Every structure is written in structure tokens, then in C-alpha cells.
XYZ file of C-alpha atoms in Angstrom:
666
model
C 26.073 18.018 -34.559
C 25.027 20.080 -31.540
C 25.785 23.603 -30.487
C 28.243 22.288 -27.936
C 30.032 20.258 -30.619
C 30.736 23.393 -32.652
C 32.033 25.521 -29.785
C 35.688 26.454 -29.592
C 36.854 26.561 -25.995
C 40.009 28.488 -25.228
C 41.925 28.645 -22.004
C 42.573 32.362 -22.367
C 40.383 34.813 -20.470
C 38.554 37.578 -22.291
C 39.835 40.208 -19.920
C 42.622 40.199 -17.363
C 41.474 38.581 -14.146
C 38.218 37.356 -15.718
C 37.344 33.741 -14.759
C 35.164 33.245 -17.808
C 36.137 30.964 -20.700
C 36.124 32.178 -24.272
C 33.563 30.419 -26.490
C 33.295 30.984 -30.198
C 29.592 31.519 -30.998
C 28.347 29.116 -33.678
C 26.107 30.331 -36.456
C 22.665 28.775 -36.726
C 22.882 29.022 -40.500
C 25.992 26.839 -40.397
C 24.100 24.216 -38.419
C 21.183 24.390 -40.862
C 23.592 23.898 -43.764
C 25.050 20.852 -42.045
C 21.591 19.408 -41.518
C 20.557 20.116 -45.112
C 23.709 18.463 -46.405
C 22.076 15.108 -45.766
C 19.652 15.701 -48.649
C 22.276 16.769 -51.205
C 23.019 14.524 -54.086
C 26.337 12.645 -53.841
C 26.505 13.467 -50.114
C 28.299 10.986 -47.945
C 25.843 11.575 -45.114
C 22.819 9.239 -45.435
C 19.472 11.027 -45.752
C 17.183 10.642 -42.750
C 13.770 9.450 -43.971
C 12.201 8.360 -40.658
C 12.412 9.201 -36.976
C 11.224 7.478 -33.820
C 8.505 9.455 -32.060
C 9.638 10.229 -28.475
C 6.056 9.972 -27.246
C 4.777 6.687 -28.695
C 8.161 5.326 -29.979
C 6.662 4.604 -33.411
C 8.636 5.279 -36.586
C 7.399 8.380 -38.449
C 7.963 8.649 -42.211
C 9.442 12.066 -42.993
C 8.705 11.889 -46.719
C 10.931 13.037 -49.565
C 12.032 16.257 -47.840
C 13.321 14.398 -44.788
C 13.958 16.554 -41.742
C 13.636 19.665 -43.933
C 9.896 19.081 -43.969
C 9.634 19.491 -40.204
C 8.959 22.646 -38.230
C 11.619 23.812 -35.856
C 10.334 23.949 -32.281
C 11.454 27.486 -31.463
C 9.562 27.483 -28.169
C 11.559 24.487 -26.973
C 14.752 26.063 -28.306
C 14.106 29.179 -26.225
C 13.470 27.093 -23.097
C 16.669 25.137 -23.679
C 18.565 28.350 -24.352
C 17.418 29.880 -21.068
C 18.779 26.887 -19.180
C 21.966 26.952 -21.214
C 22.496 30.616 -20.439
C 22.041 29.896 -16.758
C 24.570 27.062 -17.019
C 26.972 29.291 -18.994
C 26.804 32.163 -16.534
C 30.534 31.683 -15.873
C 31.457 31.570 -19.597
C 31.686 34.266 -22.266
C 30.350 34.299 -25.838
C 32.972 35.679 -28.167
C 32.493 38.082 -31.047
C 31.988 36.457 -34.464
C 33.555 39.360 -36.415
C 36.647 40.233 -34.400
C 40.107 39.673 -35.743
C 42.608 38.203 -33.287
C 42.676 38.878 -30.458
C 38.955 38.103 -30.360
C 36.933 40.166 -27.895
C 34.012 39.119 -25.740
C 30.630 39.867 -27.313
C 28.296 42.343 -25.662
C 25.174 41.789 -27.761
C 23.711 39.450 -30.397
C 21.826 40.531 -33.512
C 18.754 38.451 -34.230
C 18.628 39.537 -37.890
C 22.305 38.822 -38.533
C 22.282 35.682 -36.384
C 25.662 36.650 -34.955
C 27.257 38.028 -31.798
C 29.230 41.279 -31.700
C 31.481 43.242 -29.425
C 30.731 46.960 -29.148
C 33.181 47.992 -31.881
C 32.140 45.313 -34.375
C 28.464 46.070 -33.775
C 28.968 49.749 -34.634
C 30.926 48.845 -37.751
C 28.359 46.333 -39.034
C 25.322 48.415 -38.025
C 26.169 51.946 -39.042
C 23.827 54.705 -37.995
C 21.269 55.699 -40.573
C 21.299 52.385 -42.460
C 18.751 49.555 -42.550
C 21.011 47.394 -40.370
C 20.735 49.966 -37.620
C 17.093 48.886 -37.263
C 18.042 45.266 -36.581
C 16.761 43.637 -33.408
C 19.469 42.829 -30.894
C 19.680 41.467 -27.354
C 22.056 39.928 -24.816
C 24.757 37.576 -26.117
C 23.301 34.213 -27.121
C 24.099 31.200 -29.271
C 20.505 30.515 -30.322
C 18.977 32.734 -32.978
C 15.292 32.508 -33.730
C 13.709 33.783 -36.947
C 11.141 36.507 -36.419
C 8.508 34.669 -38.434
C 7.862 30.936 -38.706
C 8.183 29.897 -42.355
C 6.402 27.025 -44.102
C 8.715 24.022 -44.539
C 7.046 23.121 -47.883
C 6.972 26.666 -49.248
C 10.091 28.202 -47.771
C 9.278 31.742 -48.880
C 5.793 31.736 -47.323
C 4.863 32.552 -43.749
C 2.527 30.264 -41.861
C -0.718 32.091 -41.069
C -3.291 29.317 -40.644
C -3.731 26.181 -38.550
C -4.943 22.890 -40.040
C -7.389 21.278 -37.579
C -7.135 17.898 -39.340
C -3.344 17.599 -39.364
C -2.942 19.803 -36.253
C -0.081 21.855 -37.645
C 0.538 25.404 -38.960
C 0.210 25.887 -42.737
C 0.547 28.721 -45.239
C -2.051 29.922 -47.770
C -0.382 27.946 -50.598
C -0.821 24.716 -48.592
C -4.523 25.515 -48.326
C -5.002 26.574 -51.942
C -3.363 23.720 -53.775
C -1.239 21.755 -51.401
C -1.818 18.731 -49.202
C -4.227 20.697 -46.987
C -6.540 21.895 -49.787
C -9.603 20.026 -48.530
C -8.798 20.263 -44.838
C -10.589 22.388 -42.284
C -8.393 25.306 -41.182
C -8.686 28.166 -38.733
C -6.855 31.399 -38.116
C -3.637 31.326 -36.136
C -5.129 33.608 -33.466
C -8.061 31.235 -32.891
C -5.726 28.263 -32.749
C -3.490 30.157 -30.300
C -6.452 31.009 -28.059
C -7.938 27.486 -28.131
C -4.668 25.653 -27.521
C -3.628 28.079 -24.796
C -6.946 27.548 -22.968
C -6.559 23.767 -23.204
C -2.963 23.917 -21.991
C -3.913 26.241 -19.117
C -6.719 23.915 -18.036
C -4.401 20.914 -18.205
C -1.740 22.634 -16.127
C -4.340 23.837 -13.592
C -5.684 20.298 -13.261
C -2.210 18.890 -12.626
C -1.475 21.601 -10.064
C -4.778 20.907 -8.281
C -3.827 17.230 -8.057
C -0.453 17.953 -6.495
C -1.365 16.268 -3.210
C -2.571 13.200 -5.104
C 0.647 13.116 -7.114
C 2.685 13.378 -3.893
C 0.677 10.512 -2.411
C 1.295 8.362 -5.467
C 4.985 9.290 -5.459
C 5.202 8.244 -1.811
C 3.468 4.944 -2.621
C 5.857 4.339 -5.515
C 8.864 5.059 -3.284
C 7.502 2.615 -0.715
C 6.926 0.035 -3.460
C 10.482 0.506 -4.733
C 11.939 -0.041 -1.264
C 9.637 -2.974 -0.656
C 10.457 -4.492 -4.052
C 14.168 -4.280 -3.309
C 13.688 -5.764 0.148
C 11.328 -8.541 -0.962
C 13.487 -9.350 -3.989
C 16.588 -9.723 -1.824
C 14.612 -11.802 0.655
C 13.291 -14.008 -2.158
C 16.845 -14.623 -3.388
C 17.971 -15.514 0.136
C 15.052 -17.880 0.661
C 15.498 -19.545 -2.713
C 19.217 -19.989 -2.038
C 18.475 -21.392 1.423
C 15.856 -23.832 0.092
C 18.105 -25.094 -2.688
C 21.028 -25.422 -0.275
C 18.746 -27.421 1.987
C 17.846 -29.707 -0.928
C 21.531 -30.068 -1.805
C 22.310 -30.946 1.815
C 19.581 -33.601 1.899
C 20.812 -35.055 -1.400
C 24.386 -35.131 -0.127
C 23.288 -36.926 3.050
C 21.280 -39.485 1.090
C 24.114 -39.896 -1.399
C 26.586 -40.612 1.408
C 24.216 -43.113 3.031
C 23.458 -44.953 -0.235
C 27.111 -45.147 -1.287
C 28.185 -46.402 2.138
C 25.455 -49.062 2.044
C 26.504 -50.230 -1.406
C 30.197 -50.274 -0.535
C 29.537 -52.135 2.733
C 27.510 -54.805 0.960
C 30.167 -55.087 -1.738
C 32.956 -55.647 0.815
C 30.943 -58.264 2.689
C 30.132 -60.201 -0.478
C 33.687 -60.088 -1.773
C 34.943 -61.388 1.536
C 32.540 -64.361 1.417
C 33.281 -65.148 -2.224
C 37.022 -64.874 -1.665
C 36.810 -67.320 1.237
C 34.773 -69.743 -0.881
C 37.265 -69.354 -3.696
C 40.172 -70.251 -1.456
C 38.227 -73.235 -0.149
C 37.608 -74.597 -3.635
C 41.169 -73.934 -4.710
C 42.209 -76.314 -1.896
C 40.376 -79.131 -3.650
C 42.795 -79.064 -6.539
C 45.604 -81.636 -6.815
C 48.851 -80.808 -5.053
C 47.270 -77.993 -3.179
C 45.170 -77.524 -0.133
C 43.070 -80.418 1.179
C 43.872 -82.850 -1.653
C 47.611 -82.322 -1.367
C 47.445 -82.827 2.383
C 45.426 -86.058 1.950
C 47.955 -87.363 -0.555
C 50.755 -86.809 1.919
C 48.767 -88.584 4.657
C 48.374 -91.670 2.401
C 52.135 -92.015 2.377
C 52.166 -92.602 6.133
C 53.143 -96.275 6.912
C 52.654 -96.215 10.661
C 49.152 -97.576 11.189
C 48.443 -95.873 14.473
C 49.556 -92.466 13.211
C 47.648 -92.893 9.969
C 44.421 -93.864 11.722
C 44.702 -90.901 14.100
C 45.005 -88.383 11.225
C 42.886 -90.074 8.560
C 39.648 -90.039 10.616
C 39.439 -86.232 10.761
C 40.747 -85.890 7.227
C 38.069 -88.240 5.932
C 35.362 -86.042 7.476
C 36.733 -82.973 5.738
C 36.904 -84.759 2.386
C 33.302 -85.881 2.722
C 32.163 -82.315 3.306
C 34.167 -81.138 0.313
C 32.590 -83.851 -1.813
C 29.091 -82.847 -0.755
C 29.818 -79.187 -1.497
C 30.869 -80.147 -4.992
C 27.549 -81.881 -5.548
C 25.523 -78.857 -4.297
C 27.604 -75.911 -5.474
C 26.198 -72.497 -4.457
C 28.048 -69.168 -4.400
C 28.486 -67.727 -0.926
C 27.169 -64.310 -2.036
C 25.001 -62.808 -4.800
C 26.812 -60.659 -7.324
C 23.666 -58.693 -8.236
C 22.973 -55.274 -6.674
C 19.382 -54.912 -7.865
C 18.198 -54.204 -4.341
C 20.492 -51.195 -4.219
C 19.159 -49.452 -7.338
C 18.100 -45.863 -6.532
C 14.939 -44.897 -8.436
C 14.862 -41.078 -8.764
C 12.275 -40.823 -11.541
C 9.576 -39.631 -9.137
C 11.901 -37.140 -7.495
C 13.156 -36.054 -10.891
C 9.615 -35.216 -11.964
C 9.057 -33.317 -8.734
C 12.246 -31.327 -9.217
C 11.371 -30.665 -12.848
C 7.985 -29.309 -11.771
C 9.551 -27.287 -8.974
C 8.050 -23.785 -9.184
C 6.859 -20.888 -7.103
C 4.168 -21.474 -4.533
C 0.603 -20.189 -4.854
C 0.127 -16.466 -4.352
C -1.306 -15.258 -1.076
C -4.974 -14.368 -0.889
C -5.849 -10.743 -0.356
C -6.995 -10.200 3.258
C -10.231 -8.375 4.017
C -10.691 -5.889 6.837
C -13.632 -6.968 8.997
C -15.692 -3.802 9.412
C -18.005 -5.477 11.945
C -15.190 -6.289 14.380
C -12.981 -3.283 13.615
C -13.730 -0.170 15.621
C -12.241 3.077 16.848
C -12.719 4.168 20.450
C -9.916 5.284 22.760
C -7.645 3.378 20.357
C -8.232 1.789 16.982
C -8.701 -1.973 16.825
C -8.429 -3.250 13.259
C -9.396 -6.860 12.508
C -9.128 -8.732 9.226
C -9.519 -12.226 7.824
C -8.815 -14.283 4.720
C -11.335 -15.328 2.089
C -12.581 -18.834 2.875
C -10.147 -18.951 5.826
C -7.369 -20.140 3.523
C -3.790 -19.155 2.881
C -2.879 -17.835 6.325
C 0.259 -15.754 6.225
C 3.300 -15.642 8.482
C 2.706 -11.988 9.302
C 0.850 -8.911 8.116
C 1.559 -5.267 7.388
C -1.179 -2.887 8.559
C -0.969 0.536 6.939
C -2.878 3.661 7.863
C -2.833 7.384 7.158
C -4.822 10.432 8.144
C -7.166 11.840 5.512
C -6.131 15.469 5.703
C -4.823 17.727 2.937
C -2.296 19.242 5.319
C -0.979 15.875 6.502
C 1.853 13.844 5.025
C 0.229 11.412 2.559
C 2.782 8.710 3.420
C 1.326 5.499 4.832
C 2.348 4.453 8.339
C 3.248 0.764 8.631
C 2.837 -1.602 11.579
C 3.750 -5.297 11.473
C 1.278 -7.725 13.054
C 1.664 -11.398 13.888
C -2.079 -12.131 13.961
C -5.281 -10.972 12.300
C -5.805 -7.966 14.567
C -3.846 -4.945 15.683
C -4.372 -2.027 18.058
C -3.198 1.435 16.974
C -2.879 4.200 19.527
C -2.128 7.939 19.478
C -4.615 8.772 16.719
C -5.852 12.343 16.439
C -9.362 13.075 17.688
C -12.228 13.952 15.354
C -10.275 12.765 12.309
C -10.752 10.270 9.507
C -8.177 7.528 8.962
C -7.755 5.146 6.062
C -6.642 1.576 6.775
C -5.419 -1.271 4.566
C -3.564 -4.537 5.171
C -1.524 -7.059 3.209
C -0.268 -10.573 3.955
C 3.367 -11.654 4.141
C 4.803 -15.140 3.816
C 8.550 -15.149 3.537
C 9.371 -12.853 0.644
C 5.863 -13.068 -0.781
C 3.336 -10.343 -0.153
C -0.283 -10.150 -1.218
C -1.900 -7.103 -2.843
C -3.339 -4.542 -0.470
C -6.821 -5.083 0.861
C -9.674 -2.737 0.088
C -9.197 0.515 1.962
C -11.500 1.147 4.935
C -12.135 4.600 6.406
C -12.879 4.960 10.127
C -13.600 8.091 12.151
C -12.103 8.815 15.564
C -14.272 10.141 18.432
C -14.889 13.899 18.693
C -13.396 14.012 22.201
C -11.232 11.929 24.553
C -12.911 8.725 25.736
C -14.386 8.943 29.227
C -14.059 5.652 31.095
C -16.481 4.728 33.893
C -18.602 1.876 35.253
C -22.180 1.728 36.503
C -22.608 2.964 40.089
C -24.023 0.166 42.254
C -24.676 2.430 45.256
C -26.182 5.821 44.418
C -29.852 5.263 43.588
C -29.276 1.708 42.401
C -32.493 -0.340 42.721
C -31.477 -3.957 43.255
C -35.062 -5.148 42.927
C -35.515 -3.687 39.453
C -31.959 -3.569 38.041
C -29.301 -6.255 37.799
C -25.572 -5.546 37.325
C -22.932 -8.001 36.214
C -19.715 -8.488 38.184
C -17.733 -6.103 35.972
C -20.434 -3.418 36.384
C -20.428 -2.674 32.657
C -23.795 -4.323 31.861
C -27.108 -3.433 33.477
C -30.353 -5.280 32.847
C -33.859 -4.227 33.800
C -36.008 -6.826 35.568
C -38.686 -4.332 36.597
C -41.383 -6.323 34.849
C -41.223 -9.215 37.342
C -42.650 -7.361 40.408
C -45.466 -6.016 38.252
C -46.429 -9.469 37.048
C -46.213 -10.900 40.574
C -48.603 -8.190 41.812
C -50.796 -8.190 38.752
C -53.889 -9.249 40.737
C -53.850 -5.831 42.476
C -53.694 -3.899 39.193
C -57.221 -2.942 38.096
C -56.521 0.133 35.870
C -53.986 0.926 33.165
C -50.746 2.407 34.412
C -47.056 2.755 33.654
C -44.156 1.850 35.864
C -41.631 4.554 36.749
C -38.155 4.775 35.252
C -35.298 3.069 37.118
C -32.203 5.255 37.016
C -28.551 4.256 37.142
C -25.571 6.574 36.680
C -21.835 6.394 36.097
C -19.549 6.014 39.070
C -17.532 9.148 38.161
C -18.714 12.658 37.297
C -17.524 15.425 34.980
C -16.695 18.937 36.149
C -14.764 20.248 33.119
C -13.507 19.422 29.660
C -14.953 17.602 26.675
C -15.617 13.861 26.947
C -17.060 11.029 24.872
C -18.389 7.620 25.864
C -20.183 4.866 23.990
C -22.547 1.995 24.787
C -25.004 -0.366 23.132
C -28.684 -0.960 23.904
C -30.089 -4.435 23.397
C -32.614 -4.591 20.584
C -35.326 -6.150 22.776
C -35.315 -3.175 25.174
C -38.796 -1.652 25.590
C -37.842 1.837 26.778
C -34.400 3.247 27.620
C -33.307 6.824 28.219
C -29.660 7.846 27.895
C -27.808 11.124 28.308
C -26.397 13.348 31.080
C -27.753 14.895 34.260
C -26.384 17.135 37.009
C -25.943 15.902 40.571
C -28.709 18.289 41.706
C -31.258 16.859 39.276
C -30.222 13.291 40.096
C -30.820 13.878 43.802
C -34.324 15.044 42.946
C -35.021 11.969 40.850
C -33.372 9.372 43.062
C -34.785 10.620 46.391
C -38.386 10.918 45.186
C -39.199 7.429 43.909
C -42.626 6.773 42.387
C -43.854 3.239 41.974
C -46.630 4.239 39.614
C -46.897 7.407 37.573
C -49.468 9.081 35.423
C -49.432 8.389 31.727
C -48.990 12.131 31.262
C -45.924 12.372 33.501
C -42.383 12.280 32.157
C -39.415 12.713 34.441
C -36.998 13.848 31.806
C -38.955 16.959 30.855
C -39.973 18.283 34.258
C -43.529 18.795 33.032
C -46.725 16.941 33.797
C -48.257 17.313 30.392
C -47.566 15.910 26.951
C -43.832 15.404 27.295
C -43.356 14.039 23.797
C -44.856 17.209 22.287
C -42.925 19.650 24.432
C -39.962 21.521 22.967
C -37.291 22.995 25.201
C -36.453 26.645 24.675
C -34.019 27.060 27.560
C -31.246 24.682 28.559
C -31.834 22.398 31.541
C -29.388 20.572 33.838
C -30.086 17.290 32.067
C -30.714 15.842 28.604
C -32.003 12.337 27.913
C -32.732 10.755 24.541
C -35.318 7.990 24.262
C -34.609 4.553 22.807
C -37.087 1.757 22.318
C -38.489 -0.751 19.850
C -35.156 -0.652 17.947
C -35.544 3.086 17.319
C -33.887 6.300 18.514
C -36.351 9.130 19.080
C -35.155 12.721 18.516
C -36.897 15.359 20.723
C -39.061 17.873 18.898
C -37.340 21.185 18.133
C -38.862 24.475 19.259
C -41.226 26.164 16.742
C -40.118 23.780 13.999
C -42.541 21.454 12.277
C -40.823 18.075 12.012
C -42.420 14.922 10.655
C -42.473 11.589 12.426
C -39.932 10.136 10.030
C -37.416 12.893 10.767
C -37.610 12.308 14.518
C -37.427 8.506 14.464
C -34.102 6.948 13.478
C -32.980 3.307 13.308
C -31.176 2.236 16.467
C -27.388 2.291 15.872
C -25.447 -0.762 16.983
C -23.323 1.532 19.166
C -24.436 4.885 20.563
C -22.073 7.655 21.648
C -22.583 10.679 23.884
C -20.287 13.718 23.782
C -20.453 16.341 26.564
C -18.673 19.688 26.283
C -18.829 21.074 29.827
C -17.484 24.566 29.049
C -19.702 25.128 25.983
C -22.723 23.502 27.639
C -23.516 21.165 24.754
C -24.323 17.466 24.542
C -24.433 15.431 21.341
C -25.674 11.935 20.507
C -23.654 9.963 17.938
C -23.693 6.809 15.908
C -20.516 5.473 17.540
C -19.726 3.252 14.552
C -19.540 6.023 11.944
C -19.058 8.844 14.514
C -21.907 10.753 12.868
C -23.702 13.260 15.093
C -27.422 12.420 15.199
C -28.636 15.100 17.604
C -27.116 17.965 19.578
C -28.590 20.460 22.064
C -27.608 22.761 24.863
C -27.459 21.604 28.461
C -26.990 23.619 31.635
C -23.779 22.250 33.173
C -24.188 22.926 36.897
C -21.988 21.245 39.470
C -21.025 17.705 38.545
C -22.514 16.132 35.400
C -22.961 12.348 35.359
C -23.613 9.882 32.525
C -27.254 8.973 33.211
C -29.342 5.997 32.107
C -32.923 4.942 32.801
C -34.817 1.745 31.948
C -38.492 0.832 31.932
C -39.701 -2.699 31.425
C -37.320 -5.227 29.913
C -34.037 -3.940 28.556
C -30.257 -3.934 28.885
C -27.340 -1.517 28.365
C -23.732 -2.528 27.749
C -20.907 -0.003 28.189
C -18.277 0.028 25.467
C -15.028 -1.483 26.700
C -11.895 0.540 26.162
C -9.472 -0.996 23.678
C -6.435 -2.206 25.601
C -3.385 -4.382 25.019
C -5.424 -7.537 25.569
C -6.513 -7.233 21.938
C -2.959 -7.341 20.684
C -1.584 -10.094 18.471
C -3.005 -13.422 19.490
C -1.227 -16.222 17.662
C -3.146 -18.614 15.426
C -2.432 -21.545 17.727
C -4.289 -20.079 20.703
């Protein structure tokens, strides 16, 4: 019996014009008496000896006392009461002591466990008596005792906490009860410890709110996808079975028509043979006709008819000697053996699950767009289509995954935010089947918009030492050939000069990023940026042979590798060679050889911020900044490259629509 069950709702208002409904306030003691009635002897209500735990759903033995041995959860009662009061804002709690007409209560006494109107409260709590000291509050239907009492010793207050049983106990429980040998602590210590644990647990859940939202979004997507895939599976199964039924109906019609056609043909032949043999009987057919011919007395007429008749009788006589039915009555050739098909239909089941695809991190890359490639383990189980999902890794972003359908094992995604990390995953689809998601892969977008250019084949381009391809995106150094051809004139050690080549477009503002790769066999390559003024100086003052102490990228004729640059210059070039990237030495900072020499990345990126006057060198695969320094941006800044000896540079191609969705048949 609940509080709502014991309420008496009346249609009359408490006051004229009041919209509230009159509710008779139930007494908590009455409810307790009803609950305790289950343990009375000769009670019709069966005693409750076990309950199902709402947490683990296991049955809990309540013992001899039944529900009387349990603590009331007053904290939960108060929470429920607060919500009930909010829900009953438009209703009134009536006085428990009024005589008709009953008035609306104005306060509730916690000691009396009853609600009163103003007049009844004054009468039952006269001034100067003990009742005047009772605790009262706003009208309520839930009355909570001031002190929690022990369910085993009803007259004792609980003042300790059993750490073994994890429940409040009184001193009698500890002295000689079931908790005599248990470890107990004071109620204040238990309150402090449990409150700290609860606070930590709540704080942890609050801190994981974004994770919970992400998981909720994934579950919502899974629910929608489950509904969609389930409906699609039903449609496909229905279609496939209907197709089987159609094939069976077609074969059934063909087989039955074949059998019926053969049956008609055979019956026709046998019926004809039957009629022929019936004619051989006396007084019928051929024999009867022959007997009539024998009665003919005219010789000429007899001879004319008897000759043909004799031939027919001879044939009939021969057929009697070699009797053979005109058709076979057996239909063994028309028996339909379905045992093999029956076994196949009996074993009819769901097809093999799809393999989980794997994102190919070697072929996948992010440049101006993101090109994501994937494949199947062992190249098996190709799907009909794929779902590529991605989301931005940002606390402020919506954690929902974005979905794109792909018809092949690659997809190009555009409109990604710059300088951001994105997570990608893919799954296979075949009809209504879908594979689990692949392992998530995180890729970083460039720090600035991609700057597209080609190698300039006019300004300063040395055709004798450099070789461009037709697309002008690959340059190869062949400077070693002239040196070898003129080797007989070389008598002392020397170095060849650097051969410069620049981009065909310059930068006068903004922030830009471009990427390229340097072949691993390259002996010495310099990459970076340079102003048009500095390039004119380099390109119009060629040197066939230079001193070992001369380095064009530093502007000094002494120990370039040991020189640090304090002030910015209108150019910056990083050195690459022998599969290594060499970081210039910082000013007044002692750096070891290992800190300045890095493994050569497979793709190198350069980022120029014209307004801030900064240039950075990146690992274009992970978008990690390897080195950054100031540069004096004067006039027009060009992507600059220089090669010495054998080597090659390949510009990164922008990701365009040509990478989109090639079918498997191509």
C-alpha cells in the first residue's frame, strides 16, 4: 500500500475559487501498522521472508523479522517527497484533526506525524506545554523520525557503523548481538569516509561527462543502425526466400508439364494399340470384316478385296507373335531427386561475417584534404560498400561521429579544420550485414592552408645540372656528371656549388604550408624559403667551384655549420642528406650532435607565416614541428630548394577528386 493508495481525493476546493484538490494526509504510523500486520499470527497477509535485490536481482533472505528487520531509507524518502511536493504544487494537504468541513493544513508536526490547520495546531500544541516545543514545517505527507532506531532493538538508537556488514548498529548489537565480533567505527567517521567516497565518485562522473555524451551518441547511432540493418535483413531474407519459392514454382511447373505431356503421349499410343488388338476379336474389327468377305461368291470381287485383306491379316498375325506394348508405363525417368537440395535447404544459414577492415596508415594522409585508404585482412571478404566515420578530437566539439558512405577502399574528406586532430574509423557493409569498426586512427591536419605550386623552369633553372619532369613536380640533380666528365682537370679537393630551383609562385602575405619528399639517396639538399632579393643575388652570381669554407645559406665565409644566427635574415634553409635532417645550431646554446641530427621524415613540410616572420619545418606525416625560427619577410618570399651531387625532390600532390571511389573492377 502506497501513500497515493491511502489518499482521499475530493472534488471540493479548500477555499472558494481555489483550484487545488483536497487530499486527506495519511499517517505514517498507519502505513507502518499495515506493513507490520504481515508478521502477526493468524494474519491473512503472507509474511515476506525474501526480497529481490534491485541492484544484482538476487533473492535476499530477510530472516525471521521479515521487512521489520530492515532500515528505512529516510534519505530516499526525503528525495521522493521533494519530487512529490513539486508534483503536488496544485493540490492541498488537508488537516488530520478537523471536523467536517475539513480545512486545508498550514503546517505539519514532525513529532505528531500529522498535518494541522492553524486552529487545530493551536489546540493540540497549547502554549507552555511540551507539545509547544514540537518541530513543525510546511505541510507534508512524509514524516521522518528524528533519530534512526535499531531494527533489532527498537528502543535503541544507532550510534555505530559495522565495517564488516556495512550497516548502522546500536551498542547492544555490538555487545551481545550479531555484530559482537565485528569491527565497528563511530558514526561520524563512517559519515566522513562515505561522504568523501561519494564525493569522489560524483566528481569522477562529472569529469567524464564528455565521454558519457560520446558514448550516448554512439549508442544512439547503434540503435538507429540496428533498427535500419534489422529491417534491411528482414527485407533481404524475405526477398531471398521469395526468390527460392519462385524458382521452385518454375521448376515444379516445368516438371509437372513434362510428366503430364509424356503421360498423354503414352496413353494415346496404348489406346491406339488397344483398339487395334480389339479388332482381332471375332465379330469385330478386322476378323469380322474378313468373315464377311468370305461370304462373297463373285470371284472377281472376292479376289479384288481379299488380296489387301490378306496382307492386313498377315501383319496382325505377326504382331501377335511379337507382342510389345506401344509405350512404357513406368515413369522412373521422371523421378525428381531432392535429397541433395533438401540437405542444402536444411543447412541453410547465415553467411560468414565480414572481416574487419584496416586503415592503411602508409597510404592514408592529410594535406589540403584527407585521403583515407583501407584494406581487408588477407584481401578477403570484400564488401559491397563501406561507412567511413570521423570526428574532431576537441572537448568543445560535438562528439558525434560524421558518416560518409564509400563504394571503394578509399575516400577523400574535405572541409576539415586546420591544425586539428581527427579520429577515423571504417566498417564494411554487405547487404544488411556490417562488420565491427576498424581500429581508430588519428591524423593531424596542416597548421595552415596548403600552398600549391610547381618548380619554376625559367628563373635560375640550370638545365645542365637539374632535370625536371613534364609535370614540373619532380626535380633531379645530375650535377655529378659534368664533374666526372671533367675529372682529368681536377687536381685538388673541391666542392661543387649548390644548384637552386624555386617555386613558380611567391608569397606576399598570409600563412601557408607545403610538403615534399626527398629521395633517400640524395647527398645534400637544402629546403626552405628565400626572398626575391636574396634569390637574385644567388642566381645571378653563379660559382662553379667554391671553397670548402663557403656556405651560401649563411652569408658567411667561415664555418657555416658552427654559426648561429642572432638576427633574422631574408632566407632560411634546412640541410638534408644521408637520410638525415640537420637542425641549425641555436645561439649561445650548447646542443649535442644527437639533438641536431634527426631521421629523415618520409614527407617534410614547411610552414611560412609572412606577417609574424616565422618559418617552421614539419614532419608532414604526423604534422609535428621539428624546427622553427624567425625569418625576415621582405618583398616576395619563394619556396626555395638547392641540390648538390645526386638527389631528387618530389612535391606533394594536392588531394583531388581523382582519388575518389574507384570500383573494384577497374
